[in-house]
PDB file of C-alpha atoms in Angstrom:
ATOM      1  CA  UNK A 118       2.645 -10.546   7.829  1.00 92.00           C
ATOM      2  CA  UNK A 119       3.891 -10.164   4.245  1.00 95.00           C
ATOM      3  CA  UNK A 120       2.784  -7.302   2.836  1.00 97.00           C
ATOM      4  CA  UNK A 121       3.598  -4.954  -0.427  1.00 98.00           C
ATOM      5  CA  UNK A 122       2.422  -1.292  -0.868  1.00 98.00           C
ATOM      6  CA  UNK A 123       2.446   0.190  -4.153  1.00 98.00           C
ATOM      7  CA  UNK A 124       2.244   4.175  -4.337  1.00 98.00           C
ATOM      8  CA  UNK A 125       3.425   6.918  -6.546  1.00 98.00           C
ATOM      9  CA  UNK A 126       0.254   6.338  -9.261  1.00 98.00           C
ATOM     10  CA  UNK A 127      -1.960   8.746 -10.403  1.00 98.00           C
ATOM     11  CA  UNK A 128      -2.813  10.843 -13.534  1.00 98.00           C
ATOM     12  CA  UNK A 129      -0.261  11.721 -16.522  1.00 98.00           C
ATOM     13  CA  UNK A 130      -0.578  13.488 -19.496  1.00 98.00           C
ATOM     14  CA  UNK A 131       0.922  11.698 -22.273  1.00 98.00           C
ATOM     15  CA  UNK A 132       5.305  11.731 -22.740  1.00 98.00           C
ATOM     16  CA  UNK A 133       5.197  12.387 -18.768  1.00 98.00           C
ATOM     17  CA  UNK A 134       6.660  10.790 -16.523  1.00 98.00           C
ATOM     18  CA  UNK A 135       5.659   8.681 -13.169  1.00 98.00           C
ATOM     19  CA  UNK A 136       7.630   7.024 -10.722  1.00 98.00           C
ATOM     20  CA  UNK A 137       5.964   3.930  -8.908  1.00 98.00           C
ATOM     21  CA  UNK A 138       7.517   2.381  -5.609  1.00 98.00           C
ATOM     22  CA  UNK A 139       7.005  -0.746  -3.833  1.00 98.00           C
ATOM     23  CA  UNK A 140       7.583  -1.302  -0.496  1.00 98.00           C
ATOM     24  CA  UNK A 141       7.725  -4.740   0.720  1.00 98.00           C
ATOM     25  CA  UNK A 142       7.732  -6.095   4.483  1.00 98.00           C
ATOM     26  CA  UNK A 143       6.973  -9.697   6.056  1.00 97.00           C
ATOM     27  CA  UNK A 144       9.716 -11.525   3.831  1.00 96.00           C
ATOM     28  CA  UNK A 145      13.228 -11.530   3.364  1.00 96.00           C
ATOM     29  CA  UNK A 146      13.294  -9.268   0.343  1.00 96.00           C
ATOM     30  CA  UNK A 147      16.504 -10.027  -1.612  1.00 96.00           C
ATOM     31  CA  UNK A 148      15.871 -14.029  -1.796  1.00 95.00           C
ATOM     32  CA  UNK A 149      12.902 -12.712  -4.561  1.00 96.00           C
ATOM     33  CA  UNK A 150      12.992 -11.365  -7.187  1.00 97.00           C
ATOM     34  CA  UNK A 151      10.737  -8.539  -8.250  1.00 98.00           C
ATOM     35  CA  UNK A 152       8.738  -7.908 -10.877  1.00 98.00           C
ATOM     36  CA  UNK A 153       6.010  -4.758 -12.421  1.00 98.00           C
ATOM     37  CA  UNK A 154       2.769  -6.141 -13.818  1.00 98.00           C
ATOM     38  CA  UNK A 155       0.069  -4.099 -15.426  1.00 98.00           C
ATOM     39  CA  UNK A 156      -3.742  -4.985 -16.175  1.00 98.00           C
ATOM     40  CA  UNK A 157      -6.058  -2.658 -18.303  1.00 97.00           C
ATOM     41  CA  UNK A 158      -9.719  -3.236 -18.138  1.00 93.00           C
ATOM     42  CA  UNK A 159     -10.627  -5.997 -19.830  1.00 95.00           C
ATOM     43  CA  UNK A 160      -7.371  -7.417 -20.210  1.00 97.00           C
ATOM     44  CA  UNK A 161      -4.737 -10.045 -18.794  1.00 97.00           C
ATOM     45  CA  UNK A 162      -2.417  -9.140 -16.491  1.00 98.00           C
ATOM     46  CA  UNK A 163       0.836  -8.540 -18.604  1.00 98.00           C
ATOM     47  CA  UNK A 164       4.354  -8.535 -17.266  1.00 98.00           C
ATOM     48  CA  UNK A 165       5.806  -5.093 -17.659  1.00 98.00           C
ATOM     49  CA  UNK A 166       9.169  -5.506 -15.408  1.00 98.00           C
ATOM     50  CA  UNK A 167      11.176  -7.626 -14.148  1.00 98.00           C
ATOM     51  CA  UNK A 168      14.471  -7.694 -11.776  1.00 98.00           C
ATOM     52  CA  UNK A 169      16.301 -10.629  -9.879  1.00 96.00           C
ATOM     53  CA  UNK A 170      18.340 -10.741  -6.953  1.00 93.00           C
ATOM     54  CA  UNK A 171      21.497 -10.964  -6.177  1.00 91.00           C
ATOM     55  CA  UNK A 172      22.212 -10.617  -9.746  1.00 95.00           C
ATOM     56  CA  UNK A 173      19.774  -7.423 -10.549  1.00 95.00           C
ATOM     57  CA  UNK A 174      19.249  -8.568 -14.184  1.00 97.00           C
ATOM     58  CA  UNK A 175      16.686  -7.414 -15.502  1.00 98.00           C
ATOM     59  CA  UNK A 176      13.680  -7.597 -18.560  1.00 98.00           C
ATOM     60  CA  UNK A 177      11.171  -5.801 -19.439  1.00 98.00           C
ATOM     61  CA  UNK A 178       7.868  -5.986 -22.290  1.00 98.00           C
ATOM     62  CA  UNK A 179       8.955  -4.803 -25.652  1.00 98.00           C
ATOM     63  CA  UNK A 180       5.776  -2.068 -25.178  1.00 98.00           C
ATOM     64  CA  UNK A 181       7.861  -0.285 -22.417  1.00 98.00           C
ATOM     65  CA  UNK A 182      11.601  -1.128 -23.468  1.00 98.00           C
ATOM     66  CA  UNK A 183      13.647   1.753 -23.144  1.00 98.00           C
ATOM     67  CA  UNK A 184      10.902   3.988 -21.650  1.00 98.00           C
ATOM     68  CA  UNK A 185      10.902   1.986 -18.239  1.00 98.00           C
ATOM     69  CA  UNK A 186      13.348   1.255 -15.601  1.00 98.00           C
ATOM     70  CA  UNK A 187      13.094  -1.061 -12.776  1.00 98.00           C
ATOM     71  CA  UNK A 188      15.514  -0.695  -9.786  1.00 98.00           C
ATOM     72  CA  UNK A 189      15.568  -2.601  -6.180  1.00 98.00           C
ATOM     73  CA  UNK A 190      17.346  -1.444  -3.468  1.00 97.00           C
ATOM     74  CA  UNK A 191      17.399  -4.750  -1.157  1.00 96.00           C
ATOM     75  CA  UNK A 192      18.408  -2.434   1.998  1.00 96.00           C
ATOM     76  CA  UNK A 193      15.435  -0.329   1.900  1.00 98.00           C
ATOM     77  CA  UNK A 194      12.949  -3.537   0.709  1.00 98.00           C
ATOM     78  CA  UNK A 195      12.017  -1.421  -2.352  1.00 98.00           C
ATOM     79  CA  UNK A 196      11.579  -1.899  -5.949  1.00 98.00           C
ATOM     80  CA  UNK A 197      10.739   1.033  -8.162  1.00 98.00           C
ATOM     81  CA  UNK A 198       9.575   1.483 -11.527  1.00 98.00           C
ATOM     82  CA  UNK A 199      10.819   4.933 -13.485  1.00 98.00           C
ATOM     83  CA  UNK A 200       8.229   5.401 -16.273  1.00 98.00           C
ATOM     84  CA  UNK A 201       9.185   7.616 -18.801  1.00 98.00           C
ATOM     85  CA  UNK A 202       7.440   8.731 -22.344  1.00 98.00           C
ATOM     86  CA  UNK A 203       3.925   7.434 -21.326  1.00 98.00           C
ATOM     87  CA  UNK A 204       1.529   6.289 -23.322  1.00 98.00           C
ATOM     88  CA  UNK A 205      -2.381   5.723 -23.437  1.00 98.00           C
ATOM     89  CA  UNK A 206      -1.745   2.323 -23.819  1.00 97.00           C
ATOM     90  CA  UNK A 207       0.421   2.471 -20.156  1.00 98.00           C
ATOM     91  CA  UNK A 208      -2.886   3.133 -18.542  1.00 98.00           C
ATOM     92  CA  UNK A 209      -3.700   0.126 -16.381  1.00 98.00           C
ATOM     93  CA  UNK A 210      -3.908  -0.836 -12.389  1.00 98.00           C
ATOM     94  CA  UNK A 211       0.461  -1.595 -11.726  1.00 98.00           C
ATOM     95  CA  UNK A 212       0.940  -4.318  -9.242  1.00 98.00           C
ATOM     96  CA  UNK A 213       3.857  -5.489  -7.552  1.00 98.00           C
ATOM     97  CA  UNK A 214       5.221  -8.955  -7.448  1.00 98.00           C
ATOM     98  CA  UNK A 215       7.551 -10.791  -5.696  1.00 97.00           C
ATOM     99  CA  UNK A 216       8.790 -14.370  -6.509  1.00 96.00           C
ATOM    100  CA  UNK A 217      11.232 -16.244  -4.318  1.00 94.00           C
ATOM    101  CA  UNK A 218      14.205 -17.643  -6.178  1.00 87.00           C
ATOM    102  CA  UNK A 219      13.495 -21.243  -5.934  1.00 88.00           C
ATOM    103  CA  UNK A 220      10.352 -21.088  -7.963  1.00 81.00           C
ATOM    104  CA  UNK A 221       7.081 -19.516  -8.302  1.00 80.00           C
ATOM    105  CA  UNK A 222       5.304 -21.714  -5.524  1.00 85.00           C
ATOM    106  CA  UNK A 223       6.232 -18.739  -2.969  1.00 91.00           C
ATOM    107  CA  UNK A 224       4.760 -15.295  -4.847  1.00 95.00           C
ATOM    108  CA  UNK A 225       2.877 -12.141  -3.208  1.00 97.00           C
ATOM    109  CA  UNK A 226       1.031  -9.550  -5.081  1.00 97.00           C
ATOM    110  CA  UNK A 227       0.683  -6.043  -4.061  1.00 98.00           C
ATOM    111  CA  UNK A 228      -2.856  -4.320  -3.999  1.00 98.00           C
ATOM    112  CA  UNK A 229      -1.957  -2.024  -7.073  1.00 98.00           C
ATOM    113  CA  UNK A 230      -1.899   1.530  -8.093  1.00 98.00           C
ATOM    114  CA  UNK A 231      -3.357   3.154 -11.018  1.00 98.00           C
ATOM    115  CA  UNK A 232      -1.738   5.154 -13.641  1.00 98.00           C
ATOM    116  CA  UNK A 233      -3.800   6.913 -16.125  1.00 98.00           C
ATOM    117  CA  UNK A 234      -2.074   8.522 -19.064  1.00 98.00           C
ATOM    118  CA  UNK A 235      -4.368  10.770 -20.466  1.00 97.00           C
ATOM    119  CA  UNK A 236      -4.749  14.502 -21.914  1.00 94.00           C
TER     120      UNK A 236
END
């Protein structure tokens, strides 16, 4: 059973910091790559991080350049996100992705975790 578990959201004032993990199960981890998506109410779901495997390149959305970091350690099956800086406009439900390296046919979603960046 594929599964991946988001944790490590909550509430922030703003310029903290938060650190989101993602644990993933079910699939052999480092054949995907891994990404961070956010969605605010009424909004699209926006890509916010991204990191690919075995290569561990990685992108992110000009809103969060140089305030985020997205890591993977393939051993552990865990992606992380280091948010620093936040902003209002970081508040959103973060999900976790995972896309297999051949192509976006095989992708899983995790159930999300909200981050509220707020005084």
């Amino acid at each position: 059973q594929v599964q991946l578990v988001e944790s490590g959201g909550g509430l922030v004032q703003p310029g903290g910091s938060l650190r989101l993990s993602c644990a993933a199960s079910g699939f052999i981890f480092s054949t995907y790559a891994m990404s961070w998506y956010r969605q605010a109410p009424g909004k699209e779901r926006e890509l916010v991080a991204h990191i690919a495997s075995p290569s561990g390149s990685t992108n992110y959305a000009d809103s969060v350049k140089g305030r985020f970091t997205i890591s993977r350690d393939n051993a552990k099956n865990a992606v992380y996100l280091q948010m620093n800086s936040l902003k209002a406009e970081d508040t959103a439900v973060y999900y976790c992705n995972a896309v297999h390296r051949s192509g976006a046919l095989y992708t899983y979603w995790g159930q999300g975790t909200q981050v509220t960046v707020s005084s």
